[in-house]
mmCIF file of C-alpha atoms and ligand atoms in Angstrom:
data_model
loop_
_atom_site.group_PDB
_atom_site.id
_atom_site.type_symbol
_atom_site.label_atom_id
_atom_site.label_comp_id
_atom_site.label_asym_id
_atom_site.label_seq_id
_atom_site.Cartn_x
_atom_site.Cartn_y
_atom_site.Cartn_z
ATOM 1 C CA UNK M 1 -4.369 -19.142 -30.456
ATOM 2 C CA UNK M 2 -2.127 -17.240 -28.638
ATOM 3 C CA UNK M 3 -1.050 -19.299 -25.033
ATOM 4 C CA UNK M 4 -1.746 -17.505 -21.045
ATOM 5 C CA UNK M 5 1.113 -15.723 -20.649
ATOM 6 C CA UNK M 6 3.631 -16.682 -17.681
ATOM 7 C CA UNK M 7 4.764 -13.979 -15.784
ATOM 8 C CA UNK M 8 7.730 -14.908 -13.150
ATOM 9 C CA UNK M 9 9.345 -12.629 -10.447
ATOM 10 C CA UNK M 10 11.839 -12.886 -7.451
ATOM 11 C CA UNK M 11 13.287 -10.883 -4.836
ATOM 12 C CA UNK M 12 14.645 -7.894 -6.710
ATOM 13 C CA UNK M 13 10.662 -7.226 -8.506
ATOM 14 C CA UNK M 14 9.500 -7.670 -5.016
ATOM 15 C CA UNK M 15 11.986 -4.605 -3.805
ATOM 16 C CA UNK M 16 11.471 -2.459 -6.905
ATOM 17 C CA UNK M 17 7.557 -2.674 -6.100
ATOM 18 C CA UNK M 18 7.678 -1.763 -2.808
ATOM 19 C CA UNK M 19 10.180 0.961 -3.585
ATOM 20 C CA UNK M 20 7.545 1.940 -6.669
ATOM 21 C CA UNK M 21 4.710 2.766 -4.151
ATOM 22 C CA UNK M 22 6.743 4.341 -1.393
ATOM 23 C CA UNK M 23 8.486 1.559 0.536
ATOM 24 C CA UNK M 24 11.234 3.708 2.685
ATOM 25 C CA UNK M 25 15.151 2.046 3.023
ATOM 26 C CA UNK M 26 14.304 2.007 6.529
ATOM 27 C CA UNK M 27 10.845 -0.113 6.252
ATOM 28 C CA UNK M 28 13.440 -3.514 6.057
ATOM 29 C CA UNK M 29 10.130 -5.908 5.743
ATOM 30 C CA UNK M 30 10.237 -4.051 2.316
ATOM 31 C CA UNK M 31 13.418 -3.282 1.115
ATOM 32 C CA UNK M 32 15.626 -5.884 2.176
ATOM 33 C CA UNK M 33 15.311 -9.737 1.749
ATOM 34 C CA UNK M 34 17.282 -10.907 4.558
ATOM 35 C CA UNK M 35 14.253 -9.410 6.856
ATOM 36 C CA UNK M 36 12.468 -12.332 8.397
ATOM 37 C CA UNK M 37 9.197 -10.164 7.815
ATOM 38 C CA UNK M 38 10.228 -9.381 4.230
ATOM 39 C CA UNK M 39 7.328 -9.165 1.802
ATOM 40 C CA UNK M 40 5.492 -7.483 -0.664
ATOM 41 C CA UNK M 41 2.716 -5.052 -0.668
ATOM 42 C CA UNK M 42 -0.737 -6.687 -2.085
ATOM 43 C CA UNK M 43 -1.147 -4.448 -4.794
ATOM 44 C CA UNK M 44 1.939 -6.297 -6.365
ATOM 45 C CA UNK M 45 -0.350 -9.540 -7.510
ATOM 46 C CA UNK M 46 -2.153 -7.369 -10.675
ATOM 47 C CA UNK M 47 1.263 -7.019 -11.916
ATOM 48 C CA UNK M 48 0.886 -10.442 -14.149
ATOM 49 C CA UNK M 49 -2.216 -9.361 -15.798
ATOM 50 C CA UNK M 50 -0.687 -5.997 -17.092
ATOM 51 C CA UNK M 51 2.214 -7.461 -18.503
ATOM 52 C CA UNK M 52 0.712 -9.408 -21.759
ATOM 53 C CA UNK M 53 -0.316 -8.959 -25.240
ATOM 54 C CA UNK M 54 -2.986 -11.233 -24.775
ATOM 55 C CA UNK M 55 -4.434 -8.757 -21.973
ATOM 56 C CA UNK M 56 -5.143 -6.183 -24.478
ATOM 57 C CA UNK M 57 -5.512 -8.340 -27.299
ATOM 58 C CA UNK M 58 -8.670 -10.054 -25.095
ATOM 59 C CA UNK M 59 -10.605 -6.517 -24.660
ATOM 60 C CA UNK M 60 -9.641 -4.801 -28.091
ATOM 61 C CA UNK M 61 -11.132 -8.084 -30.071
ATOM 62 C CA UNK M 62 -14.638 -6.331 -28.570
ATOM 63 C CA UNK M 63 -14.321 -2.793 -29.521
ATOM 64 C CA UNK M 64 -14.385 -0.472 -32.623
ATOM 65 C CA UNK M 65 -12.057 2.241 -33.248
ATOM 66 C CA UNK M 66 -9.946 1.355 -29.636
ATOM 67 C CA UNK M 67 -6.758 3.941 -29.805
ATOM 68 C CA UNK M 68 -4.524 2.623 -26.954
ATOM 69 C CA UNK M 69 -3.670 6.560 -26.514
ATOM 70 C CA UNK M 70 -6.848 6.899 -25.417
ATOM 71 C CA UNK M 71 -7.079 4.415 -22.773
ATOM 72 C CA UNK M 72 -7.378 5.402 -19.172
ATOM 73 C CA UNK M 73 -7.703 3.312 -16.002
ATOM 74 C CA UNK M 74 -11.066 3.378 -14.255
ATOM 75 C CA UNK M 75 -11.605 1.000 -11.832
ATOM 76 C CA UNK M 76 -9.561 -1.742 -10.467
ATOM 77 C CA UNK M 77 -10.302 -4.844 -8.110
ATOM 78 C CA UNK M 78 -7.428 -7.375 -6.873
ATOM 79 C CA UNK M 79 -8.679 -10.543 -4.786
ATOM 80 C CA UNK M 80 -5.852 -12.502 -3.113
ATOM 81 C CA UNK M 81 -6.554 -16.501 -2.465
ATOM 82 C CA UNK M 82 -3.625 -17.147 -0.381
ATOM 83 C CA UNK M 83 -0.970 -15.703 2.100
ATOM 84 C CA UNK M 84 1.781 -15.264 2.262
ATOM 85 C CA UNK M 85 2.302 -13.703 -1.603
ATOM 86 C CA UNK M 86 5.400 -15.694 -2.829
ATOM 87 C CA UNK M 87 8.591 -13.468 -2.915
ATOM 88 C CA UNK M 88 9.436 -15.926 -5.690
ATOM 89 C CA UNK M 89 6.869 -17.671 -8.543
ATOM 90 C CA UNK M 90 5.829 -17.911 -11.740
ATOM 91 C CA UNK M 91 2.081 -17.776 -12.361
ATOM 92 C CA UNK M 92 0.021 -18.057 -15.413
ATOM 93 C CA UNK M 93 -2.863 -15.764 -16.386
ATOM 94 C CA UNK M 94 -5.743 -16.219 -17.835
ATOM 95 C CA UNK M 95 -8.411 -13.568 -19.233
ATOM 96 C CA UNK M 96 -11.741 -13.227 -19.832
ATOM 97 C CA UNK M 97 -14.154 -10.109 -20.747
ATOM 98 C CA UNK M 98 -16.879 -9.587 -17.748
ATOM 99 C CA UNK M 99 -18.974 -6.372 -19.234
ATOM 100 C CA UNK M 100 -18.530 -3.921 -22.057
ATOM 101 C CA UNK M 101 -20.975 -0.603 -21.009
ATOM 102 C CA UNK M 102 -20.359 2.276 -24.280
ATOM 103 C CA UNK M 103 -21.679 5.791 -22.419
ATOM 104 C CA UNK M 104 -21.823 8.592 -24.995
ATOM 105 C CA UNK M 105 -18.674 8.110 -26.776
ATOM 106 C CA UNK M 106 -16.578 6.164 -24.174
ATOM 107 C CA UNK M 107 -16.823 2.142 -23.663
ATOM 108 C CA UNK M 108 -15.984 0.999 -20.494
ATOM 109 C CA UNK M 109 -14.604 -2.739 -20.759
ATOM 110 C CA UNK M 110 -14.331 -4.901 -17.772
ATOM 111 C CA UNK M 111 -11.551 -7.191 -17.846
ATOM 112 C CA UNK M 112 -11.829 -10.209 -15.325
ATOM 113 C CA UNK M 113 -8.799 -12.365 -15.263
ATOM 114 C CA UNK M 114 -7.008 -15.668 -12.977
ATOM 115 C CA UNK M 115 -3.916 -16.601 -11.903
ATOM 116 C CA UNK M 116 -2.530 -19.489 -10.576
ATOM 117 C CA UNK M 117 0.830 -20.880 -9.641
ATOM 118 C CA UNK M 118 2.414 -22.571 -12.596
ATOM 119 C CA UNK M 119 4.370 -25.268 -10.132
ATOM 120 C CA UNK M 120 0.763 -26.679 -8.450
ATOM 121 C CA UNK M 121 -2.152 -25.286 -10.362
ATOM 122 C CA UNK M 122 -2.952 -23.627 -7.086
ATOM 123 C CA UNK M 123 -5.198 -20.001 -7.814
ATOM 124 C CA UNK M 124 -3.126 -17.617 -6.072
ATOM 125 C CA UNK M 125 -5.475 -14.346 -7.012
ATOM 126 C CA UNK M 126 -7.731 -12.867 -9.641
ATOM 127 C CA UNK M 127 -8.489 -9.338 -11.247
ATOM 128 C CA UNK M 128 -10.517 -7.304 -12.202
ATOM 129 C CA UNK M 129 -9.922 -4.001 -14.364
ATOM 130 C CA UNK M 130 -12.140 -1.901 -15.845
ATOM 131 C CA UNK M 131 -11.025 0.419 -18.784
ATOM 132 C CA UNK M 132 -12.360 3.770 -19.577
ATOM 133 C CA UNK M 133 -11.994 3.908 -23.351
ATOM 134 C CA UNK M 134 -12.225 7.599 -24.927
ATOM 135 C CA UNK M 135 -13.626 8.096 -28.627
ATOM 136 C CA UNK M 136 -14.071 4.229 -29.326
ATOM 137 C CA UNK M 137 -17.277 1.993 -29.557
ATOM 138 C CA UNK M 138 -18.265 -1.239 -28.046
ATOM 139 C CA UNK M 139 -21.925 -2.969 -27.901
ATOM 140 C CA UNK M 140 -23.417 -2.915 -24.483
ATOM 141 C CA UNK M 141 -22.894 -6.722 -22.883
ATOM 142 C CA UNK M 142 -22.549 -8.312 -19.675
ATOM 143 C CA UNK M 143 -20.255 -11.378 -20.418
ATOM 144 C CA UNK M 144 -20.292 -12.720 -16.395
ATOM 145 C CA UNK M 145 -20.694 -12.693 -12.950
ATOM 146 C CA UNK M 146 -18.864 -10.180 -10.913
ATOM 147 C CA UNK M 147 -17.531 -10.204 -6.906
ATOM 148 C CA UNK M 148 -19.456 -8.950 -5.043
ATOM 149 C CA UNK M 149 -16.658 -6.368 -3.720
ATOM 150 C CA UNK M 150 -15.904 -5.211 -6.756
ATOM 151 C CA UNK M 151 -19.055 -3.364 -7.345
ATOM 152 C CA UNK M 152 -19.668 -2.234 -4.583
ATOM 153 C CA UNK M 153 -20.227 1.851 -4.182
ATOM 154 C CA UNK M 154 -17.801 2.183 -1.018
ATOM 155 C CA UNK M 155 -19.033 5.989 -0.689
ATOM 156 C CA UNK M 156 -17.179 7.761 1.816
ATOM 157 C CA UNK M 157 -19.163 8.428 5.539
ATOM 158 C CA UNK M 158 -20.368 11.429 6.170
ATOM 159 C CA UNK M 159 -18.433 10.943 9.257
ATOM 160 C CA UNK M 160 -14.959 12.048 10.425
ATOM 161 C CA UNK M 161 -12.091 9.882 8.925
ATOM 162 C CA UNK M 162 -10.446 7.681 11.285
ATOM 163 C CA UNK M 163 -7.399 7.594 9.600
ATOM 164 C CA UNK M 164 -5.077 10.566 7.291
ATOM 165 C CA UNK M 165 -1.771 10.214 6.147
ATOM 166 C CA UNK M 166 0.149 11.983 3.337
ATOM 167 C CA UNK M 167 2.303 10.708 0.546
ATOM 168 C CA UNK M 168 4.287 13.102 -0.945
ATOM 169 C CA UNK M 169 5.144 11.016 -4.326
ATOM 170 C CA UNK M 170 8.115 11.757 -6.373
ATOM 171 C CA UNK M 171 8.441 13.777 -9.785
ATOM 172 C CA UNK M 172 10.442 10.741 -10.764
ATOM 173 C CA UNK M 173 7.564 8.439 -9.346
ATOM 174 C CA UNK M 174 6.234 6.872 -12.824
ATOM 175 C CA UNK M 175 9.826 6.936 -14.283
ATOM 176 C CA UNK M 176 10.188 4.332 -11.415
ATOM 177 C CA UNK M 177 6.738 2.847 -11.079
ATOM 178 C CA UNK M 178 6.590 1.370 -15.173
ATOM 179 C CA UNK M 179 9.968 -0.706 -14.290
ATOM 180 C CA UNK M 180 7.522 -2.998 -12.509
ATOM 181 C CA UNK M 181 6.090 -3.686 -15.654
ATOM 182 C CA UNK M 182 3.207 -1.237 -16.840
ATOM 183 C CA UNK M 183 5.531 0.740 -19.873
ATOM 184 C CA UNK M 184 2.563 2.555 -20.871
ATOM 185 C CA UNK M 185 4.159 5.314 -22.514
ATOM 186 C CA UNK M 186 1.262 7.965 -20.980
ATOM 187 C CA UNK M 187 3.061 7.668 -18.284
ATOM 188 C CA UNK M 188 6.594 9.051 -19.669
ATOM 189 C CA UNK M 189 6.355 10.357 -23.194
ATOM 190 C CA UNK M 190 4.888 14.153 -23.415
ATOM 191 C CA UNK M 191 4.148 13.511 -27.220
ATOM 192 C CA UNK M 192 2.181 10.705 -26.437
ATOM 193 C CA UNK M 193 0.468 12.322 -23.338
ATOM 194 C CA UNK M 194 -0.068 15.314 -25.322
ATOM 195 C CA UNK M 195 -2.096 13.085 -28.011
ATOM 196 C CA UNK M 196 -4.055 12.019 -24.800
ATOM 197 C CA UNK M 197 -4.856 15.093 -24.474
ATOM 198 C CA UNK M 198 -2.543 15.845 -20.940
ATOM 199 C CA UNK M 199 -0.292 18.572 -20.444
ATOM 200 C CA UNK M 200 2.518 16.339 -19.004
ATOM 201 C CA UNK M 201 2.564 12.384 -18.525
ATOM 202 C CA UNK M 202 0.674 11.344 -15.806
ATOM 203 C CA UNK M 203 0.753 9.225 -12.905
ATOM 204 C CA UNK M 204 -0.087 5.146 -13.280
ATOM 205 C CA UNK M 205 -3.666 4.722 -11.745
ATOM 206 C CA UNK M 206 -1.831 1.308 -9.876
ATOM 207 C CA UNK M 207 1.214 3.702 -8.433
ATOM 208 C CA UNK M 208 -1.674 5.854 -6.578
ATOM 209 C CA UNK M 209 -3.669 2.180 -5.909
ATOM 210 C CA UNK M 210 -0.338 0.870 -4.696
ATOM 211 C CA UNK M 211 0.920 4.156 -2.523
ATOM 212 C CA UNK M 212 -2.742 4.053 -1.033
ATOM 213 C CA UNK M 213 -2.069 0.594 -0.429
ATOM 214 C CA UNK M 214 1.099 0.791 1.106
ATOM 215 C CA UNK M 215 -0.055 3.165 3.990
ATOM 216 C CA UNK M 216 -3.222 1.195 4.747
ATOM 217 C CA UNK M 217 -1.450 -2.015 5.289
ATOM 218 C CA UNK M 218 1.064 0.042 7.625
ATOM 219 C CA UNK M 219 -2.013 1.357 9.147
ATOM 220 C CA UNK M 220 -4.982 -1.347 9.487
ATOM 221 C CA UNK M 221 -3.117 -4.360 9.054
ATOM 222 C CA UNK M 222 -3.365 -7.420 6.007
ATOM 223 C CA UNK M 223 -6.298 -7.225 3.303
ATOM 224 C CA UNK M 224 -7.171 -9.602 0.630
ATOM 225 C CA UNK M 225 -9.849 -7.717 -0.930
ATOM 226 C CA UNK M 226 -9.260 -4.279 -2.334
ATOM 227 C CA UNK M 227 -11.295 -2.302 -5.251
ATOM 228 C CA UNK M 228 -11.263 1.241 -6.124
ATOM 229 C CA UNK M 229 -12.490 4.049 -9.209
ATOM 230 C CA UNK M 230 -9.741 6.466 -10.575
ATOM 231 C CA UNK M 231 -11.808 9.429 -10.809
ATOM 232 C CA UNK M 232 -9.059 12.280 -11.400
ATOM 233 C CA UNK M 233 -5.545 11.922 -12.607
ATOM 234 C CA UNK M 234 -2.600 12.140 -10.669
ATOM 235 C CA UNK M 235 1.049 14.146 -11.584
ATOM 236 C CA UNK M 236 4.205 12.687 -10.407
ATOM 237 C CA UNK M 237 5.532 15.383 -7.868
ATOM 238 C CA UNK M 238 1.708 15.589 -6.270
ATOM 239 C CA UNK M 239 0.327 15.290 -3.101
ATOM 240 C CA UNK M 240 -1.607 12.657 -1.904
ATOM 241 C CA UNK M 241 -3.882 12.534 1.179
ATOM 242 C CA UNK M 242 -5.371 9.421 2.044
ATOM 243 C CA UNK M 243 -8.973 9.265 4.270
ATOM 244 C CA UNK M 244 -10.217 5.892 5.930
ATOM 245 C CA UNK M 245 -13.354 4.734 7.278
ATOM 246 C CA UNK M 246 -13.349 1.645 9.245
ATOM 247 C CA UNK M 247 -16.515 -0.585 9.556
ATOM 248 C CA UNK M 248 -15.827 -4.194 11.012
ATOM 249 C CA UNK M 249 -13.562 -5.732 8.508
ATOM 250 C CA UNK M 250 -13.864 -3.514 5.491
ATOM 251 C CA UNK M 251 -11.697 -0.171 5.369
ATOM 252 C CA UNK M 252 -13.301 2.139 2.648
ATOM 253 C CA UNK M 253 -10.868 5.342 1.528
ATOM 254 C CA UNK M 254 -9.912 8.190 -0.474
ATOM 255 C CA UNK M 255 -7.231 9.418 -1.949
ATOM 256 C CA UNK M 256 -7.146 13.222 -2.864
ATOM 257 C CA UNK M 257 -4.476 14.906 -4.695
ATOM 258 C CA UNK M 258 -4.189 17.926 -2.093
ATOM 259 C CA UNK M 259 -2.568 20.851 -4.894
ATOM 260 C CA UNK M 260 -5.193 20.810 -6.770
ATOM 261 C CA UNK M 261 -8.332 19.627 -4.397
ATOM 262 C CA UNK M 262 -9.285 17.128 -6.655
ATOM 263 C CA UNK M 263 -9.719 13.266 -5.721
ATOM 264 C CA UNK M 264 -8.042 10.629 -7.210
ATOM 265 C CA UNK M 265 -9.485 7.409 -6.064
ATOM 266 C CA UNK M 266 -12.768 7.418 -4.943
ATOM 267 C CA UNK M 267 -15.724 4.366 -4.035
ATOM 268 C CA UNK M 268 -12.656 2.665 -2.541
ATOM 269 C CA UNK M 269 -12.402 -0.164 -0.161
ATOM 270 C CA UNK M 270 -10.179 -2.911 1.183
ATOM 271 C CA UNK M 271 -11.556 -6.004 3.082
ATOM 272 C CA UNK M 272 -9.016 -7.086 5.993
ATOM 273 C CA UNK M 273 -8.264 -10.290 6.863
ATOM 274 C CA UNK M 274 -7.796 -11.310 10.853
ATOM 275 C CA UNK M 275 -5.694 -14.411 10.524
ATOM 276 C CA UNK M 276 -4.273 -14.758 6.881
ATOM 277 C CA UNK M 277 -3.591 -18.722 7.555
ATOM 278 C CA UNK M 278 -7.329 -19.487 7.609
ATOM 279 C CA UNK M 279 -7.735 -17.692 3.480
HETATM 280 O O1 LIG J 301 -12.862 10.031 -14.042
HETATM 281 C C1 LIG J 301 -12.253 10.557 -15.180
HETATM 282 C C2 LIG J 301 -10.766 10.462 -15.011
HETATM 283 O O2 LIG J 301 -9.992 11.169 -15.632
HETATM 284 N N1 LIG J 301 -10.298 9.554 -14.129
HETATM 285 C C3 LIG J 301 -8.869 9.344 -13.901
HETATM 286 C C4 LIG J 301 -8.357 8.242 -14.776
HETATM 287 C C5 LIG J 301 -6.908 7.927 -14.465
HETATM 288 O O3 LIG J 301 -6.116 8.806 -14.181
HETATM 289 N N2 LIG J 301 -6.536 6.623 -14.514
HETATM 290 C C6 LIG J 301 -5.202 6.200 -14.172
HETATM 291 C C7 LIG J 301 -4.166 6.574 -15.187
HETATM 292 S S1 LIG J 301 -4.385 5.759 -16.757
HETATM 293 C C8 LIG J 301 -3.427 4.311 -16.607
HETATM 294 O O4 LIG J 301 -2.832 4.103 -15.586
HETATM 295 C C9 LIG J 301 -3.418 3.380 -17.749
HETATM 296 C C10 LIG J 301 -2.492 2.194 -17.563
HETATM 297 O O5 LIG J 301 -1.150 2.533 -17.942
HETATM 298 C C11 LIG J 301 -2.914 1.051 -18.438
HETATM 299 C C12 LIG J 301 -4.104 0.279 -17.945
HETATM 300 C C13 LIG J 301 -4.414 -0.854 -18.909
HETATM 301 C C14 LIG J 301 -4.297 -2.201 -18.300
HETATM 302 C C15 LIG J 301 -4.884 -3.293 -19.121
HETATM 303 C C16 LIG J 301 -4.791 -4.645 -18.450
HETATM 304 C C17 LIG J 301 -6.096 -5.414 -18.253
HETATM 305 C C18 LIG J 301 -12.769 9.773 -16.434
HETATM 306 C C19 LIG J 301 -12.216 10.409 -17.704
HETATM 307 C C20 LIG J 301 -12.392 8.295 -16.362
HETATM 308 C C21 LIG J 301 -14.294 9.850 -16.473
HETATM 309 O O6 LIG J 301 -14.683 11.189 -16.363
HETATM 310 P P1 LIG J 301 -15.981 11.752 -17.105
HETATM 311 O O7 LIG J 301 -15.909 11.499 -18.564
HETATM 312 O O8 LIG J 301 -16.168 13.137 -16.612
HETATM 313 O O9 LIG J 301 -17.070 10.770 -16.561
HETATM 314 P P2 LIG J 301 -18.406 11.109 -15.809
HETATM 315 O O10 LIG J 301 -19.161 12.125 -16.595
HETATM 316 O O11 LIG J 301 -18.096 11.381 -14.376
HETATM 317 O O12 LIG J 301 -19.152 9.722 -15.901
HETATM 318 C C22 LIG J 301 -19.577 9.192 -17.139
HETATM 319 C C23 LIG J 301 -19.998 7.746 -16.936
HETATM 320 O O13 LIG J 301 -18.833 6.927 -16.792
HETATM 321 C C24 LIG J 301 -18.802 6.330 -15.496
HETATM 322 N N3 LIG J 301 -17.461 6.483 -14.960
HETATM 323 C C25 LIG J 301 -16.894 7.646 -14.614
HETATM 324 N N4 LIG J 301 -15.647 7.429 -14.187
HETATM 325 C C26 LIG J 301 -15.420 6.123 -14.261
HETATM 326 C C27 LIG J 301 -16.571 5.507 -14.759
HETATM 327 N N5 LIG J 301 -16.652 4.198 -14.927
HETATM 328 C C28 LIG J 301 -15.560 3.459 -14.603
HETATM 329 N N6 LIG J 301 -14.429 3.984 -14.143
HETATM 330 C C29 LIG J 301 -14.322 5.320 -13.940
HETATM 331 N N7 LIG J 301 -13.188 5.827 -13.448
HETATM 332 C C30 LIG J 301 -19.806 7.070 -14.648
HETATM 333 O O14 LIG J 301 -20.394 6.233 -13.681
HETATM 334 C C31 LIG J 301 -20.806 7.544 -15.654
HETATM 335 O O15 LIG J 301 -21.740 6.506 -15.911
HETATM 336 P P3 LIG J 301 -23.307 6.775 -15.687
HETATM 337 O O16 LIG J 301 -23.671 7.752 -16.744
HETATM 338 O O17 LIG J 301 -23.941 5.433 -15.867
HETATM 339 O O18 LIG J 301 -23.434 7.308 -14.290
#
């Protein structure tokens, strides 16, 4: 049996991350450790659970046929336990399957999974990540409970955002980005995303997650709920333009790639927290 992986990081992860969805070298709380605000954006705590063979290892034991070329990203949700998100730890992960859905030819698997600080036991968050598997097979099975947040619809309002902001990302952006851990060669390789059936490698789904991220914290302030569905891929080079609705404590959004009118996460939200000392 093959043990929860540990997955440790310091300082210099923290930096890359921030610098990996969009962090500026004039934004100090992200860039530089010496800040006495320094910190990391939220998106950072799925990082553990992408960074295993066990991760994969736990869905693919459920499915037929599973080509990892043919994997894509569908939804994701992150819940954080506590503040402040150590710039230092080690946590270890553990996984377990929540649903398997197959539609047509796809299976969507939903992968829940826990970590907690390796030092005190402490939970320190939990994911949730559902894959959308092309040309593979799976039997229909809900394995256990969901959050609540996490399946949630989060459909836009009708009415007028209160909040735009574009991010112009970088052509290098997912030569960057899979340094913090994801080195899913879809996002580099144009054999391999030519065999997914892309014209050119395309963006991580948790670069857009964490760009969209980034901007909302700027904007509305801590969170320690967030979910969203990739429904369109994203180049590096593209345009993003983010749109937020604000209802009491929960922020839904969308991000659109402007060049080609298409949007990229959609049934989005993020839950904010007033006073992170009381989580
Ligand atoms: O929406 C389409 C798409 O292309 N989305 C973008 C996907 C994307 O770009 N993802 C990010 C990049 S991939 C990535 O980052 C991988 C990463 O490196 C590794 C992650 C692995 C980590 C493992 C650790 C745990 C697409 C193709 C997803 C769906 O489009 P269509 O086939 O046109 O689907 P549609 O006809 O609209 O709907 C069919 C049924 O599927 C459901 N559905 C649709 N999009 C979904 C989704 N379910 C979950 N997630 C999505 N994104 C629909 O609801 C529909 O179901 P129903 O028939 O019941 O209504």
């Amino acid at each position: 049996k093959m043990p929860d992986p540990e997955f440790s990081w310091n300082d210099r992860d923290v930096i890359l991350y921030n610098l990996g969805v969009g962090a500026k070298r004039k934004e100090l709380r992200y860039v530089y450790e010496n800040d006495s605000d320094f910190q990391v954006v939220p998106t950072f705590c799925h990082l553990p659970t992408f960074n295993s063979v066990k991760s994969q290892a736990t869905f693919a034991a459920l499915l037929r046929n599973f080509n990892p070329m043919l994997l894509l990203h569908g939804e994701h949700y992150l819940k954080i336990n506590k503040f402040p998100i150590p710039i230092e730890s080690t946590v270890v992960t553990s996984y377990q399957p929540l649903a398997v859905v197959q539609k047509g030819t796809n299976t969507i698997v939903v992968q829940g999974s826990k970590s907690v600080d390796k030092a005190t036991g402490e939970e320190l968050f939990e994911n949730e990540a559902t894959l959308f598997i092309r040309k593979c097979e799976g039997d229909t099975k809900k394995y256990a409970e969901r959050r609540t947040f996490a399946t949630q619809p989060f459909n836009a309002p009708k009415s007028e955002p209160i909040f735009t902001k574009d991010i112009i990302t970088s052509d290098d952006q997912a030569a960057l980005y899979r340094l913090t851990g994801d080195r899913n060669p879809l996002h580099i390789d144009p054999d391999f995303a030519a065999g997914a059936n892309f014209d050119k490698p395309i963006l991580h789904g948790m670069c857009t997650y964490g760009l969209t991220a980034k901007v909302l914290l700027d904007q509305f302030g801590p969170f320690n709920e967030i979910k969203g569905r990739f429904t369109g891929i994203v180049f590096p080079g593209e345009t993003l333009r983010v749109f937020a609705w604000k209802e009491g404590d929960v922020v839904t959004f969308q991000t659109h790639v402007v060049d080609r009118k298409t949007i990229a996460i959609n049934n989005a939200a993020i839950k904010l927290v007033s006073d992170k000392s009381k989580l």
